[in-house]
PDB file of C-alpha atoms in Angstrom:
ATOM      1  CA  MET A   1     -44.450  35.372 -82.818  1.00 54.00           C
ATOM      2  CA  VAL A   2     -42.877  32.492 -80.906  1.00 66.00           C
ATOM      3  CA  ASP A   3     -39.523  30.934 -81.761  1.00 74.00           C
ATOM      4  CA  VAL A   4     -39.836  27.163 -82.178  1.00 84.00           C
ATOM      5  CA  THR A   5     -36.731  24.980 -82.165  1.00 86.00           C
ATOM      6  CA  VAL A   6     -36.930  21.667 -84.013  1.00 89.00           C
ATOM      7  CA  ARG A   7     -35.057  18.663 -82.667  1.00 90.00           C
ATOM      8  CA  ARG A   8     -34.950  15.120 -84.016  1.00 90.00           C
ATOM      9  CA  ASN A   9     -34.685  12.187 -81.613  1.00 91.00           C
ATOM     10  CA  ALA A  10     -34.313   8.684 -83.049  1.00 87.00           C
ATOM     11  CA  ARG A  11     -35.533   7.214 -79.774  1.00 87.00           C
ATOM     12  CA  ALA A  12     -38.700   9.293 -79.612  1.00 89.00           C
ATOM     13  CA  ARG A  13     -41.932   7.447 -80.418  1.00 88.00           C
ATOM     14  CA  ARG A  14     -44.080  10.499 -81.039  1.00 91.00           C
ATOM     15  CA  TYR A  15     -44.004  14.243 -81.540  1.00 93.00           C
ATOM     16  CA  THR A  16     -43.590  16.182 -78.309  1.00 93.00           C
ATOM     17  CA  LEU A  17     -43.739  19.857 -77.482  1.00 91.00           C
ATOM     18  CA  ARG A  18     -42.352  21.773 -74.516  1.00 88.00           C
ATOM     19  CA  LEU A  19     -41.245  25.255 -73.591  1.00 82.00           C
ATOM     20  CA  ASP A  20     -37.533  25.882 -73.801  1.00 76.00           C
ATOM     21  CA  ARG A  21     -35.465  26.160 -70.655  1.00 65.00           C
ATOM     22  CA  ARG A  22     -35.976  29.912 -70.353  1.00 59.00           C
ATOM     23  CA  GLY A  23     -39.656  29.830 -71.236  1.00 58.00           C
ATOM     24  CA  ASP A  24     -39.527  32.325 -74.126  1.00 63.00           C
ATOM     25  CA  GLY A  25     -39.925  29.813 -76.937  1.00 75.00           C
ATOM     26  CA  ALA A  26     -40.912  26.216 -77.638  1.00 85.00           C
ATOM     27  CA  ILE A  27     -39.134  23.014 -78.671  1.00 89.00           C
ATOM     28  CA  VAL A  28     -40.756  20.362 -80.856  1.00 91.00           C
ATOM     29  CA  THR A  29     -39.187  16.902 -81.003  1.00 93.00           C
ATOM     30  CA  ILE A  30     -39.505  14.836 -84.179  1.00 93.00           C
ATOM     31  CA  PRO A  31     -39.429  11.022 -83.880  1.00 92.00           C
ATOM     32  CA  ARG A  32     -37.219   8.929 -86.142  1.00 87.00           C
ATOM     33  CA  ARG A  33     -39.761   8.513 -88.925  1.00 87.00           C
ATOM     34  CA  GLY A  34     -41.262  11.971 -88.538  1.00 91.00           C
ATOM     35  CA  THR A  35     -41.043  14.851 -90.999  1.00 93.00           C
ATOM     36  CA  LEU A  36     -40.612  18.590 -90.721  1.00 91.00           C
ATOM     37  CA  MET A  37     -43.999  19.134 -92.388  1.00 92.00           C
ATOM     38  CA  GLU A  38     -45.722  16.985 -89.762  1.00 92.00           C
ATOM     39  CA  ALA A  39     -43.832  18.806 -87.031  1.00 91.00           C
ATOM     40  CA  LYS A  40     -45.080  22.164 -88.296  1.00 91.00           C
ATOM     41  CA  ALA A  41     -48.651  20.853 -88.337  1.00 92.00           C
ATOM     42  CA  PHE A  42     -48.205  19.486 -84.813  1.00 92.00           C
ATOM     43  CA  VAL A  43     -47.018  22.875 -83.564  1.00 91.00           C
ATOM     44  CA  ALA A  44     -49.903  24.625 -85.320  1.00 90.00           C
ATOM     45  CA  ARG A  45     -52.436  22.328 -83.641  1.00 91.00           C
ATOM     46  CA  HIS A  46     -50.959  23.161 -80.263  1.00 90.00           C
ATOM     47  CA  ALA A  47     -50.583  26.907 -80.786  1.00 86.00           C
ATOM     48  CA  ASP A  48     -53.146  27.657 -78.057  1.00 85.00           C
ATOM     49  CA  TRP A  49     -51.268  25.400 -75.614  1.00 86.00           C
ATOM     50  CA  ILE A  50     -48.015  27.291 -76.305  1.00 83.00           C
ATOM     51  CA  ALA A  51     -49.692  30.649 -75.873  1.00 79.00           C
ATOM     52  CA  GLU A  52     -51.298  29.621 -72.566  1.00 79.00           C
ATOM     53  CA  ARG A  53     -48.028  28.299 -71.162  1.00 78.00           C
ATOM     54  CA  LEU A  54     -46.079  31.365 -72.225  1.00 71.00           C
ATOM     55  CA  THR A  55     -48.687  33.650 -70.706  1.00 68.00           C
ATOM     56  CA  ALA A  56     -48.499  31.751 -67.421  1.00 67.00           C
ATOM     57  CA  ARG A  57     -44.693  31.695 -67.322  1.00 64.00           C
ATOM     58  CA  PRO A  58     -42.849  33.766 -64.727  1.00 58.00           C
ATOM     59  CA  ASP A  59     -41.234  36.958 -65.929  1.00 55.00           C
ATOM     60  CA  LEU A  60     -38.231  36.286 -68.104  1.00 53.00           C
ATOM     61  CA  PRO A  61     -34.801  37.033 -66.673  1.00 53.00           C
ATOM     62  CA  GLU A  62     -33.613  40.543 -67.290  1.00 65.00           C
ATOM     63  CA  VAL A  63     -30.926  41.226 -69.835  1.00 71.00           C
ATOM     64  CA  PRO A  64     -27.582  40.733 -68.067  1.00 78.00           C
ATOM     65  CA  THR A  65     -25.580  43.852 -67.310  1.00 86.00           C
ATOM     66  CA  ALA A  66     -22.437  42.098 -68.484  1.00 91.00           C
ATOM     67  CA  VAL A  67     -21.454  38.966 -70.377  1.00 93.00           C
ATOM     68  CA  PRO A  68     -18.069  37.355 -71.059  1.00 96.00           C
ATOM     69  CA  ILE A  69     -17.069  37.178 -74.711  1.00 96.00           C
ATOM     70  CA  ARG A  70     -13.979  35.093 -75.464  1.00 97.00           C
ATOM     71  CA  GLY A  71     -13.046  35.319 -71.818  1.00 96.00           C
ATOM     72  CA  VAL A  72     -13.342  39.109 -71.524  1.00 96.00           C
ATOM     73  CA  VAL A  73     -16.266  40.630 -69.626  1.00 95.00           C
ATOM     74  CA  HIS A  74     -18.273  43.089 -71.726  1.00 95.00           C
ATOM     75  CA  GLN A  75     -20.936  45.458 -70.445  1.00 93.00           C
ATOM     76  CA  VAL A  76     -24.269  44.963 -72.190  1.00 91.00           C
ATOM     77  CA  LEU A  77     -25.766  48.227 -73.422  1.00 89.00           C
ATOM     78  CA  SER A  78     -29.205  48.593 -74.986  1.00 84.00           C
ATOM     79  CA  THR A  79     -29.301  51.499 -77.429  1.00 81.00           C
ATOM     80  CA  GLY A  80     -33.108  51.567 -77.611  1.00 77.00           C
ATOM     81  CA  SER A  81     -32.797  52.484 -81.274  1.00 76.00           C
ATOM     82  CA  PRO A  82     -34.403  50.296 -83.954  1.00 73.00           C
ATOM     83  CA  ARG A  83     -31.532  51.100 -86.282  1.00 76.00           C
ATOM     84  CA  GLY A  84     -27.947  49.978 -86.344  1.00 79.00           C
ATOM     85  CA  GLY A  85     -26.257  46.660 -85.732  1.00 87.00           C
ATOM     86  CA  ILE A  86     -24.650  44.977 -82.777  1.00 91.00           C
ATOM     87  CA  ARG A  87     -21.163  46.284 -82.168  1.00 91.00           C
ATOM     88  CA  ILE A  88     -18.315  46.137 -79.677  1.00 91.00           C
ATOM     89  CA  VAL A  89     -17.250  49.503 -78.272  1.00 93.00           C
ATOM     90  CA  ALA A  90     -14.441  50.592 -75.980  1.00 90.00           C
ATOM     91  CA  LEU A  91     -15.469  52.537 -72.886  1.00 89.00           C
ATOM     92  CA  ASP A  92     -13.353  53.967 -70.093  1.00 87.00           C
ATOM     93  CA  ALA A  93     -14.707  51.200 -67.853  1.00 86.00           C
ATOM     94  CA  GLY A  94     -13.823  48.510 -70.370  1.00 91.00           C
ATOM     95  CA  PRO A  95     -15.296  46.882 -73.477  1.00 95.00           C
ATOM     96  CA  ALA A  96     -19.053  46.842 -74.064  1.00 95.00           C
ATOM     97  CA  ILE A  97     -21.467  45.292 -76.530  1.00 94.00           C
ATOM     98  CA  GLU A  98     -24.219  47.541 -77.874  1.00 92.00           C
ATOM     99  CA  ILE A  99     -27.537  45.924 -78.765  1.00 90.00           C
ATOM    100  CA  PRO A 100     -30.106  47.876 -80.824  1.00 87.00           C
ATOM    101  CA  GLY A 101     -33.855  47.421 -80.635  1.00 77.00           C
ATOM    102  CA  GLU A 102     -36.619  47.654 -78.088  1.00 71.00           C
ATOM    103  CA  ALA A 103     -36.054  46.224 -74.616  1.00 68.00           C
ATOM    104  CA  PRO A 104     -38.107  42.993 -75.053  1.00 69.00           C
ATOM    105  CA  HIS A 105     -35.881  41.957 -77.973  1.00 77.00           C
ATOM    106  CA  VAL A 106     -32.446  42.803 -76.578  1.00 83.00           C
ATOM    107  CA  ARG A 107     -31.884  39.508 -74.786  1.00 83.00           C
ATOM    108  CA  ARG A 108     -32.766  37.450 -77.835  1.00 84.00           C
ATOM    109  CA  ARG A 109     -30.598  39.559 -80.107  1.00 88.00           C
ATOM    110  CA  LEU A 110     -27.671  39.224 -77.724  1.00 91.00           C
ATOM    111  CA  THR A 111     -28.054  35.444 -77.644  1.00 91.00           C
ATOM    112  CA  ASP A 112     -28.363  35.211 -81.430  1.00 91.00           C
ATOM    113  CA  HIS A 113     -25.210  37.274 -81.839  1.00 94.00           C
ATOM    114  CA  LEU A 114     -23.257  35.113 -79.405  1.00 95.00           C
ATOM    115  CA  LYS A 115     -24.374  31.965 -81.224  1.00 95.00           C
ATOM    116  CA  LYS A 116     -23.200  33.400 -84.526  1.00 96.00           C
ATOM    117  CA  GLU A 117     -19.809  34.261 -83.061  1.00 97.00           C
ATOM    118  CA  ALA A 118     -19.549  30.831 -81.415  1.00 97.00           C
ATOM    119  CA  ARG A 119     -20.153  29.078 -84.724  1.00 97.00           C
ATOM    120  CA  ALA A 120     -17.472  31.131 -86.473  1.00 98.00           C
ATOM    121  CA  ASP A 121     -14.895  30.385 -83.760  1.00 98.00           C
ATOM    122  CA  LEU A 122     -15.728  26.680 -83.592  1.00 98.00           C
ATOM    123  CA  VAL A 123     -15.766  26.154 -87.346  1.00 98.00           C
ATOM    124  CA  ALA A 124     -12.306  27.712 -87.574  1.00 98.00           C
ATOM    125  CA  ALA A 125     -10.905  25.690 -84.654  1.00 98.00           C
ATOM    126  CA  VAL A 126     -12.378  22.419 -85.913  1.00 98.00           C
ATOM    127  CA  ALA A 127     -11.005  23.027 -89.412  1.00 98.00           C
ATOM    128  CA  ARG A 128      -7.524  23.642 -88.028  1.00 97.00           C
ATOM    129  CA  HIS A 129      -7.469  20.526 -85.859  1.00 98.00           C
ATOM    130  CA  ALA A 130      -9.152  18.332 -88.478  1.00 98.00           C
ATOM    131  CA  GLU A 131      -6.513  19.293 -91.028  1.00 97.00           C
ATOM    132  CA  ALA A 132      -3.725  18.522 -88.567  1.00 97.00           C
ATOM    133  CA  LEU A 133      -5.219  15.106 -87.850  1.00 96.00           C
ATOM    134  CA  GLY A 134      -6.226  14.286 -91.415  1.00 96.00           C
ATOM    135  CA  VAL A 135      -9.919  13.841 -90.641  1.00 96.00           C
ATOM    136  CA  ARG A 136     -13.105  15.580 -91.727  1.00 96.00           C
ATOM    137  CA  PRO A 137     -16.300  16.011 -89.673  1.00 97.00           C
ATOM    138  CA  THR A 138     -19.581  15.516 -91.518  1.00 96.00           C
ATOM    139  CA  ALA A 139     -21.318  18.391 -89.732  1.00 96.00           C
ATOM    140  CA  ILE A 140     -20.879  20.930 -86.947  1.00 97.00           C
ATOM    141  CA  ARG A 141     -23.882  21.754 -84.795  1.00 95.00           C
ATOM    142  CA  LEU A 142     -24.539  24.145 -81.920  1.00 95.00           C
ATOM    143  CA  LYS A 143     -26.594  23.203 -78.879  1.00 91.00           C
ATOM    144  CA  ASP A 144     -27.307  24.539 -75.398  1.00 89.00           C
ATOM    145  CA  THR A 145     -26.646  21.544 -73.193  1.00 82.00           C
ATOM    146  CA  THR A 146     -25.706  21.684 -69.521  1.00 79.00           C
ATOM    147  CA  SER A 147     -24.165  18.219 -69.290  1.00 81.00           C
ATOM    148  CA  ARG A 148     -21.323  18.565 -71.797  1.00 89.00           C
ATOM    149  CA  TRP A 149     -19.470  21.166 -73.829  1.00 96.00           C
ATOM    150  CA  GLY A 150     -19.124  19.036 -76.912  1.00 96.00           C
ATOM    151  CA  SER A 151     -19.846  15.645 -78.389  1.00 95.00           C
ATOM    152  CA  ALA A 152     -18.923  13.545 -81.429  1.00 95.00           C
ATOM    153  CA  SER A 153     -21.059  10.895 -83.093  1.00 95.00           C
ATOM    154  CA  ALA A 154     -19.889   7.775 -84.874  1.00 92.00           C
ATOM    155  CA  ARG A 155     -21.088   9.415 -88.112  1.00 94.00           C
ATOM    156  CA  GLY A 156     -18.669  12.296 -87.662  1.00 95.00           C
ATOM    157  CA  VAL A 157     -21.150  14.907 -86.448  1.00 96.00           C
ATOM    158  CA  LEU A 158     -19.590  17.287 -83.941  1.00 97.00           C
ATOM    159  CA  ALA A 159     -21.863  19.218 -81.567  1.00 96.00           C
ATOM    160  CA  PHE A 160     -20.828  22.051 -79.279  1.00 97.00           C
ATOM    161  CA  SER A 161     -22.383  24.327 -76.694  1.00 95.00           C
ATOM    162  CA  TRP A 162     -22.719  27.803 -78.152  1.00 96.00           C
ATOM    163  CA  ARG A 163     -21.701  29.154 -74.742  1.00 96.00           C
ATOM    164  CA  LEU A 164     -18.113  28.323 -75.623  1.00 97.00           C
ATOM    165  CA  VAL A 165     -17.985  31.809 -77.140  1.00 97.00           C
ATOM    166  CA  MET A 166     -17.847  33.028 -73.527  1.00 97.00           C
ATOM    167  CA  VAL A 167     -14.700  31.130 -72.559  1.00 97.00           C
ATOM    168  CA  PRO A 168     -11.079  32.165 -73.190  1.00 98.00           C
ATOM    169  CA  PRO A 169      -9.907  31.133 -76.676  1.00 98.00           C
ATOM    170  CA  PHE A 170      -7.583  28.412 -75.377  1.00 98.00           C
ATOM    171  CA  VAL A 171     -10.546  26.710 -73.689  1.00 98.00           C
ATOM    172  CA  LEU A 172     -12.676  26.739 -76.852  1.00 98.00           C
ATOM    173  CA  ASP A 173      -9.654  25.440 -78.732  1.00 98.00           C
ATOM    174  CA  TYR A 174      -9.372  22.520 -76.311  1.00 98.00           C
ATOM    175  CA  VAL A 175     -13.030  21.529 -76.660  1.00 98.00           C
ATOM    176  CA  ALA A 176     -12.737  21.650 -80.447  1.00 98.00           C
ATOM    177  CA  ALA A 177      -9.556  19.541 -80.307  1.00 98.00           C
ATOM    178  CA  HIS A 178     -11.226  17.074 -77.925  1.00 98.00           C
ATOM    179  CA  GLU A 179     -14.119  16.390 -80.269  1.00 98.00           C
ATOM    180  CA  VAL A 180     -11.938  16.263 -83.383  1.00 98.00           C
ATOM    181  CA  ALA A 181      -9.725  13.719 -81.610  1.00 98.00           C
ATOM    182  CA  HIS A 182     -12.809  11.527 -81.244  1.00 97.00           C
ATOM    183  CA  LEU A 183     -12.909  11.240 -85.029  1.00 97.00           C
ATOM    184  CA  LYS A 184      -9.780   9.111 -84.609  1.00 95.00           C
ATOM    185  CA  GLU A 185     -10.499   7.524 -81.236  1.00 96.00           C
ATOM    186  CA  MET A 186     -14.154   7.196 -80.154  1.00 95.00           C
ATOM    187  CA  ASN A 187     -13.136   6.667 -76.524  1.00 95.00           C
ATOM    188  CA  HIS A 188     -11.114   8.247 -73.741  1.00 95.00           C
ATOM    189  CA  SER A 189      -8.150   5.912 -73.883  1.00 96.00           C
ATOM    190  CA  ASP A 190      -4.527   6.938 -73.354  1.00 97.00           C
ATOM    191  CA  ARG A 191      -4.178   7.082 -77.118  1.00 97.00           C
ATOM    192  CA  PHE A 192      -7.103   9.484 -77.335  1.00 97.00           C
ATOM    193  CA  TRP A 193      -5.627  11.825 -74.727  1.00 97.00           C
ATOM    194  CA  ALA A 194      -2.268  11.735 -76.469  1.00 97.00           C
ATOM    195  CA  ILE A 195      -3.952  12.937 -79.671  1.00 97.00           C
ATOM    196  CA  CYS A 196      -5.918  15.590 -77.795  1.00 97.00           C
ATOM    197  CA  GLU A 197      -2.829  16.959 -76.064  1.00 97.00           C
ATOM    198  CA  ARG A 198      -0.896  16.979 -79.325  1.00 97.00           C
ATOM    199  CA  LEU A 199      -3.615  19.078 -80.927  1.00 97.00           C
ATOM    200  CA  CYS A 200      -4.015  21.303 -77.860  1.00 98.00           C
ATOM    201  CA  PRO A 201      -1.020  21.507 -75.496  1.00 97.00           C
ATOM    202  CA  ALA A 202      -3.163  23.534 -73.074  1.00 97.00           C
ATOM    203  CA  THR A 203      -5.530  20.585 -72.511  1.00 97.00           C
ATOM    204  CA  ASP A 204      -4.938  20.311 -68.751  1.00 97.00           C
ATOM    205  CA  ALA A 205      -5.257  24.062 -68.167  1.00 98.00           C
ATOM    206  CA  ALA A 206      -8.461  24.204 -70.222  1.00 97.00           C
ATOM    207  CA  LYS A 207     -10.021  21.276 -68.370  1.00 97.00           C
ATOM    208  CA  ALA A 208      -9.202  22.962 -65.052  1.00 97.00           C
ATOM    209  CA  TRP A 209     -10.730  26.254 -66.255  1.00 97.00           C
ATOM    210  CA  LEU A 210     -13.986  24.575 -67.261  1.00 96.00           C
ATOM    211  CA  LYS A 211     -14.189  22.675 -63.991  1.00 94.00           C
ATOM    212  CA  LYS A 212     -13.828  25.893 -62.029  1.00 94.00           C
ATOM    213  CA  ASN A 213     -15.845  28.323 -64.157  1.00 93.00           C
ATOM    214  CA  GLY A 214     -18.017  26.362 -66.565  1.00 91.00           C
ATOM    215  CA  ALA A 215     -21.171  25.970 -64.466  1.00 88.00           C
ATOM    216  CA  GLY A 216     -21.656  29.727 -64.083  1.00 88.00           C
ATOM    217  CA  LEU A 217     -21.827  30.248 -67.840  1.00 89.00           C
ATOM    218  CA  HIS A 218     -25.093  28.343 -68.099  1.00 82.00           C
ATOM    219  CA  ARG A 219     -26.836  31.113 -66.174  1.00 77.00           C
ATOM    220  CA  LEU A 220     -26.055  33.644 -68.902  1.00 73.00           C
ATOM    221  CA  PRO A 221     -27.414  35.469 -70.708  1.00 70.00           C
TER     222      PRO A 221
END
């Protein structure tokens, strides 16, 4: 079974299909007037193409031996057992995250868990800043972009990289504050930065942290 991610692009003129960045799933793009039903049919018609490309792909990266979670490096341990849930444990060498299941599924389960944790942290941070500013986003979405950590649309949709779960909490808090501030000022004017810094006094420190460490997070897990 192959995971297929659905994305809508108002500028797309037709349905398109490609492997995801890591090559273990596929991404189908829906044009502005397209539908989910048509997208499913499009994927079904190209099932052989997906299978051929996945078979020809290079070996997937191994599960990382360690991953940062909220700024703290955790060892990644595969239990090999089909039972049990993901849990954080304390070892003499430091914290670790235990992932159940067979080896081929560990990486995916780790990523899914991190995405779930990222959403919880971001929803809470956005709610806090939105209340302080008297605004309300229309939606919060998670993505895996390499060009930006967050974005805000004119319709009030906030999007964030799920990899923010890896950064220290004050950095995630800054990115959430940054995008919420855009609900008041859809620009990067002095007024915008004043709002951002009022919501997150650690704005400068967080920006410096991302500049120094952010690129390396896109190679995990």
